XYZ file of N, CA and C in Angstrom:
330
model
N -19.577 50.481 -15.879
C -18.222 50.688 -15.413
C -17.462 49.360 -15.336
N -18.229 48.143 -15.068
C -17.498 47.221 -15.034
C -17.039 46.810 -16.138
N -17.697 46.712 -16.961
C -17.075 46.576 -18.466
C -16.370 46.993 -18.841
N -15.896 48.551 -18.930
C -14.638 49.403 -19.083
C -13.959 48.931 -18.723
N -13.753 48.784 -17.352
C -12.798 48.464 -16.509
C -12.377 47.043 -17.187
N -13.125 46.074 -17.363
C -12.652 44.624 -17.589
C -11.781 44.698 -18.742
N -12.204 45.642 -19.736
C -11.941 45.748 -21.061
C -10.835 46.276 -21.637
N -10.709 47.790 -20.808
C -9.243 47.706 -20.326
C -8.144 47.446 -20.202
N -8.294 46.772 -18.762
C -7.446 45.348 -18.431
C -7.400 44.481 -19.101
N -8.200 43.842 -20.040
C -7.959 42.912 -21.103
C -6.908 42.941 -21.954
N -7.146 44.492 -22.815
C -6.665 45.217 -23.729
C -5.334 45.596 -23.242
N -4.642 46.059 -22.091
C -3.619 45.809 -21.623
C -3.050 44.521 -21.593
N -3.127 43.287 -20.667
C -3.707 42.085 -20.997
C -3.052 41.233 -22.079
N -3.597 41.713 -22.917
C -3.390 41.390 -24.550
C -1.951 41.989 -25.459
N -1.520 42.725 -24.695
C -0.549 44.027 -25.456
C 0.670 43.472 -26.161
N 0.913 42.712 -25.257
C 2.324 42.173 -25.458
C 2.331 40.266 -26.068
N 1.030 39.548 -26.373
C 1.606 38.602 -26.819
C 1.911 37.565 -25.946
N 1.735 38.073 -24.418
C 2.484 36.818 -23.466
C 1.031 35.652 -23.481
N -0.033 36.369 -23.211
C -0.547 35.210 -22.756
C -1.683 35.253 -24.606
N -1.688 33.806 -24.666
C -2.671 33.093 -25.563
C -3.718 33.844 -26.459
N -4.184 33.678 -27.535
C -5.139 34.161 -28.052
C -6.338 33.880 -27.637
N -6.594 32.492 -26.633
C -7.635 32.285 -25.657
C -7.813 33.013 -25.303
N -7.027 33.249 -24.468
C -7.278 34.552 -23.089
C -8.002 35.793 -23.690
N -7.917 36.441 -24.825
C -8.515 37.423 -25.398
C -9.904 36.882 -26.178
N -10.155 35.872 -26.378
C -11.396 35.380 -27.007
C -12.244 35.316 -25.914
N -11.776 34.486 -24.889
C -12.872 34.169 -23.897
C -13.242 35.994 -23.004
N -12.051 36.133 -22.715
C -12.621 37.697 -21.865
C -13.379 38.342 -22.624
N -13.235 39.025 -24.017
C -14.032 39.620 -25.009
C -15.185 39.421 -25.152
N -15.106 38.212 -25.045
C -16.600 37.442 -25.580
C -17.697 37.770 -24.250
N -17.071 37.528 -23.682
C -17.762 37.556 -22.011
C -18.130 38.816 -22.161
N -17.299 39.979 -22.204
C -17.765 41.267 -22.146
C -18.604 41.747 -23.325
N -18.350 40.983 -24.374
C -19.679 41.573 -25.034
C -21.139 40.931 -24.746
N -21.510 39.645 -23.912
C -22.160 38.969 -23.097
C -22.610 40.570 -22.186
N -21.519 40.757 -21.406
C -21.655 41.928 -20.639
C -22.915 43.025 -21.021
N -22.152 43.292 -22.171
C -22.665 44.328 -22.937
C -24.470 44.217 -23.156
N -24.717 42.860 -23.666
C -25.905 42.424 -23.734
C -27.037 42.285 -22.727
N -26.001 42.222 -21.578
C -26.899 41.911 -20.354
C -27.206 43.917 -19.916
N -26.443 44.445 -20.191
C -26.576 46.165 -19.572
C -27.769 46.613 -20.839
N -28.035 46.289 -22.440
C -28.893 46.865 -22.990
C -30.397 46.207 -22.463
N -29.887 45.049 -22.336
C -31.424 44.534 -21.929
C -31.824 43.940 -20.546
N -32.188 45.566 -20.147
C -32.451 45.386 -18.423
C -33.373 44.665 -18.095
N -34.523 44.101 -18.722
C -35.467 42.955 -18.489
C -35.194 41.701 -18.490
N -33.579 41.187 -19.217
C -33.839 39.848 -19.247
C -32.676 39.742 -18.308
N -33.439 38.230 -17.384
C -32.530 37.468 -16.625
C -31.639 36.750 -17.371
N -31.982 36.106 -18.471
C -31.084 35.395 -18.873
C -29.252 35.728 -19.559
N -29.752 36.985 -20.029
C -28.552 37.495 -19.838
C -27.741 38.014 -18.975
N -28.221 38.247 -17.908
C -27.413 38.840 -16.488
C -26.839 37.396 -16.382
N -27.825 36.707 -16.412
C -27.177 35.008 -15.771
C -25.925 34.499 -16.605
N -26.283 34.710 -18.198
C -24.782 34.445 -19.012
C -23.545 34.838 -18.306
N -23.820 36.618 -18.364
C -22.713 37.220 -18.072
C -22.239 36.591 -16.901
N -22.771 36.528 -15.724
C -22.377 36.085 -14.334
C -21.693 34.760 -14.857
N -22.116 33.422 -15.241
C -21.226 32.746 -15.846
C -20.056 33.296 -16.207
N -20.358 33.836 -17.227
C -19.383 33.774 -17.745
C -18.025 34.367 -16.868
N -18.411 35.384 -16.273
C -17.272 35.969 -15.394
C -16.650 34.819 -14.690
N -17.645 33.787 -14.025
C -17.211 33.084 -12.899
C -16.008 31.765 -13.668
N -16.656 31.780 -15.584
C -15.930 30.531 -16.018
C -14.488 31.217 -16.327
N -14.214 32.286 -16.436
C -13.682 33.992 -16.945
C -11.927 33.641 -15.774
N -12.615 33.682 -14.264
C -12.190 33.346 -13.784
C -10.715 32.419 -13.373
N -11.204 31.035 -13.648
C -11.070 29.831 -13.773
C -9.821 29.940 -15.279
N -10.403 30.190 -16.207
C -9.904 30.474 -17.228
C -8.244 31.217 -17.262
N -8.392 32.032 -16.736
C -7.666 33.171 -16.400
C -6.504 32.870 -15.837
N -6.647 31.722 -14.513
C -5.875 31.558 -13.687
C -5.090 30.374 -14.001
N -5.311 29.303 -14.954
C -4.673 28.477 -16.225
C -4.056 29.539 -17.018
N -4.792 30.197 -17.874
C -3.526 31.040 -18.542
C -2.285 31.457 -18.009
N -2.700 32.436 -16.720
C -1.572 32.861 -16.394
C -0.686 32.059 -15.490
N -1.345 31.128 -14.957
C -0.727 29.927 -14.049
C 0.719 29.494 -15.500
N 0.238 29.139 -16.709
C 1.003 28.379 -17.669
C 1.955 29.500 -18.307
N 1.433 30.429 -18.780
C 2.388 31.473 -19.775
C 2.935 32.248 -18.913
N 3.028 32.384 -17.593
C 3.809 32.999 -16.570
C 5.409 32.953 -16.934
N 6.024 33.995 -17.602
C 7.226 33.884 -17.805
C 8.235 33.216 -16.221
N 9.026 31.932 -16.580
C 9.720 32.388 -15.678
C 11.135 32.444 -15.543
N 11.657 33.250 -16.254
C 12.771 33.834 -16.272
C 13.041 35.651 -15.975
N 13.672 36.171 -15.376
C 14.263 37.036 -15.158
C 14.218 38.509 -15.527
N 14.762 38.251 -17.215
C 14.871 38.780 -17.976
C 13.394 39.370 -18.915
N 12.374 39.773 -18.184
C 11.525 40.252 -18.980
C 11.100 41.329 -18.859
N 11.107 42.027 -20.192
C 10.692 43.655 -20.561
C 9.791 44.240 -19.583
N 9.998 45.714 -19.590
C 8.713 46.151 -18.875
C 7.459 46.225 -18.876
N 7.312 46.297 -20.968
C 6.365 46.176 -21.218
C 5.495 44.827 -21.139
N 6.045 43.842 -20.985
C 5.634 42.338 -20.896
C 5.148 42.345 -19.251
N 5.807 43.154 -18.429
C 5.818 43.018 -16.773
C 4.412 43.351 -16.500
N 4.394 44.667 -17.496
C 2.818 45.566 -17.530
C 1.832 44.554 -18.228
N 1.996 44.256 -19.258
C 0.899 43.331 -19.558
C 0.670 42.205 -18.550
N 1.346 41.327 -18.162
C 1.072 40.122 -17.203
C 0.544 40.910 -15.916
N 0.487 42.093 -15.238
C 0.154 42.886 -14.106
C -0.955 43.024 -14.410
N -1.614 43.474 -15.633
C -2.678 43.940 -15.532
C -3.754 42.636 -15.872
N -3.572 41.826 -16.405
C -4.011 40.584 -16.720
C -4.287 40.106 -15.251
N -3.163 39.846 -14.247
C -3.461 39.506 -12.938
C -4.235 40.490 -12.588
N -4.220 41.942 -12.431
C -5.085 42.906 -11.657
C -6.931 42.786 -12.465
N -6.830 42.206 -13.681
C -8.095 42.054 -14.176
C -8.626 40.554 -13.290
N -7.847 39.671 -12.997
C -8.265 38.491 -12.246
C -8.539 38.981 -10.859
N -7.998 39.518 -10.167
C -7.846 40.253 -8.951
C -9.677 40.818 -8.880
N -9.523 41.478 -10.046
C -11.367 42.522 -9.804
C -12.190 41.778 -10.010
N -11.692 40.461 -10.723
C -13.382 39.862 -11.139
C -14.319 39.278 -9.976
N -13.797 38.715 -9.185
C -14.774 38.618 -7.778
C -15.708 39.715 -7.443
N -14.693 40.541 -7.317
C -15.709 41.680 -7.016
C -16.515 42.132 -8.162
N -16.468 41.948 -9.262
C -17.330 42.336 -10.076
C -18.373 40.977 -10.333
N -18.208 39.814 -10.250
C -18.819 39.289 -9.669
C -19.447 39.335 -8.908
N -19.661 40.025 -7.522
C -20.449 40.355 -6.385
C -21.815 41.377 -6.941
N -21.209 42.157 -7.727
C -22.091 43.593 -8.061
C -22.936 43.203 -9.064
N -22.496 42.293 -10.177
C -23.528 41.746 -10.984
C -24.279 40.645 -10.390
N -24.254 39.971 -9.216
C -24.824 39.062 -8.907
C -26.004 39.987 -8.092
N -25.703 41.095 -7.562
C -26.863 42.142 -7.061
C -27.633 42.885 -7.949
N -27.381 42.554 -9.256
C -27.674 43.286 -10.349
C -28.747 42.089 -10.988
N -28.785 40.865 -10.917
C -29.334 39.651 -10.622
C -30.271 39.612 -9.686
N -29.998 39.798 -8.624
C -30.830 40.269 -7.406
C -31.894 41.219 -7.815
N -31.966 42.128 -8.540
C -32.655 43.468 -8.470
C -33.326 43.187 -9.824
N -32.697 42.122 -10.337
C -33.799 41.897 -12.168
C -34.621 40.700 -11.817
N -34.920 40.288 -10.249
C -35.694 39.045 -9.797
C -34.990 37.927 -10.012
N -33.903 38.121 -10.047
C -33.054 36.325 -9.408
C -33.416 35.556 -8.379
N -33.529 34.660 -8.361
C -33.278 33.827 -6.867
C -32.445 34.118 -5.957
């Protein structure tokens, strides 16, 4: 579910062009990281990527939209919706952060 969800929001995110072709490389990438870590329930090392990666995901995220943050007035709805959901995908990643780090927990993490 978290993946959907991230993916989503990405894909919204992405709609309109505001923010960078970064921003869609690094989230993507991460989630197919994601992806890798949910087929292979034995390895730590991929839970551990993914968790990175969310946490660098993060960080990432908040430069993009910190910089391509329109700020003028005058912007479409559809541009309003993309930059919303981009923030509401930054908004969840903590918490999805939390749930994969218990998901870490339960594949013998430290």
């Amino acid at each position: 579910a978290i993946i959907l969800v991230h993916w989503l929001l990405t894909v919204w995110g992405c709609m309109n062009y505001m923010l960078p072709v970064s921003y869609a490389w690094g989230n993507f990438t991460v989630l197919a990281v994601g992806i890798w870590a949910i087929v292979q329930r034995d390895s730590l090392d991929a839970i551990t990527m993914f968790l990175t990666g969310l946490l660098l995901t993060v960080l990432t995220d908040i430069i993009h939209i910190s910089i391509f943050y329109p700020s003028h007035d005058f912007v479409s709805d559809a541009k309003r919706f993309s930059i919303g959901m981009a923030i509401f995908s930054l908004l969840l990643k903590p918490v999805s952060c939390y749930l994969v780090y218990r998901m870490y927990r339960e594949r013998g993490g430290e």
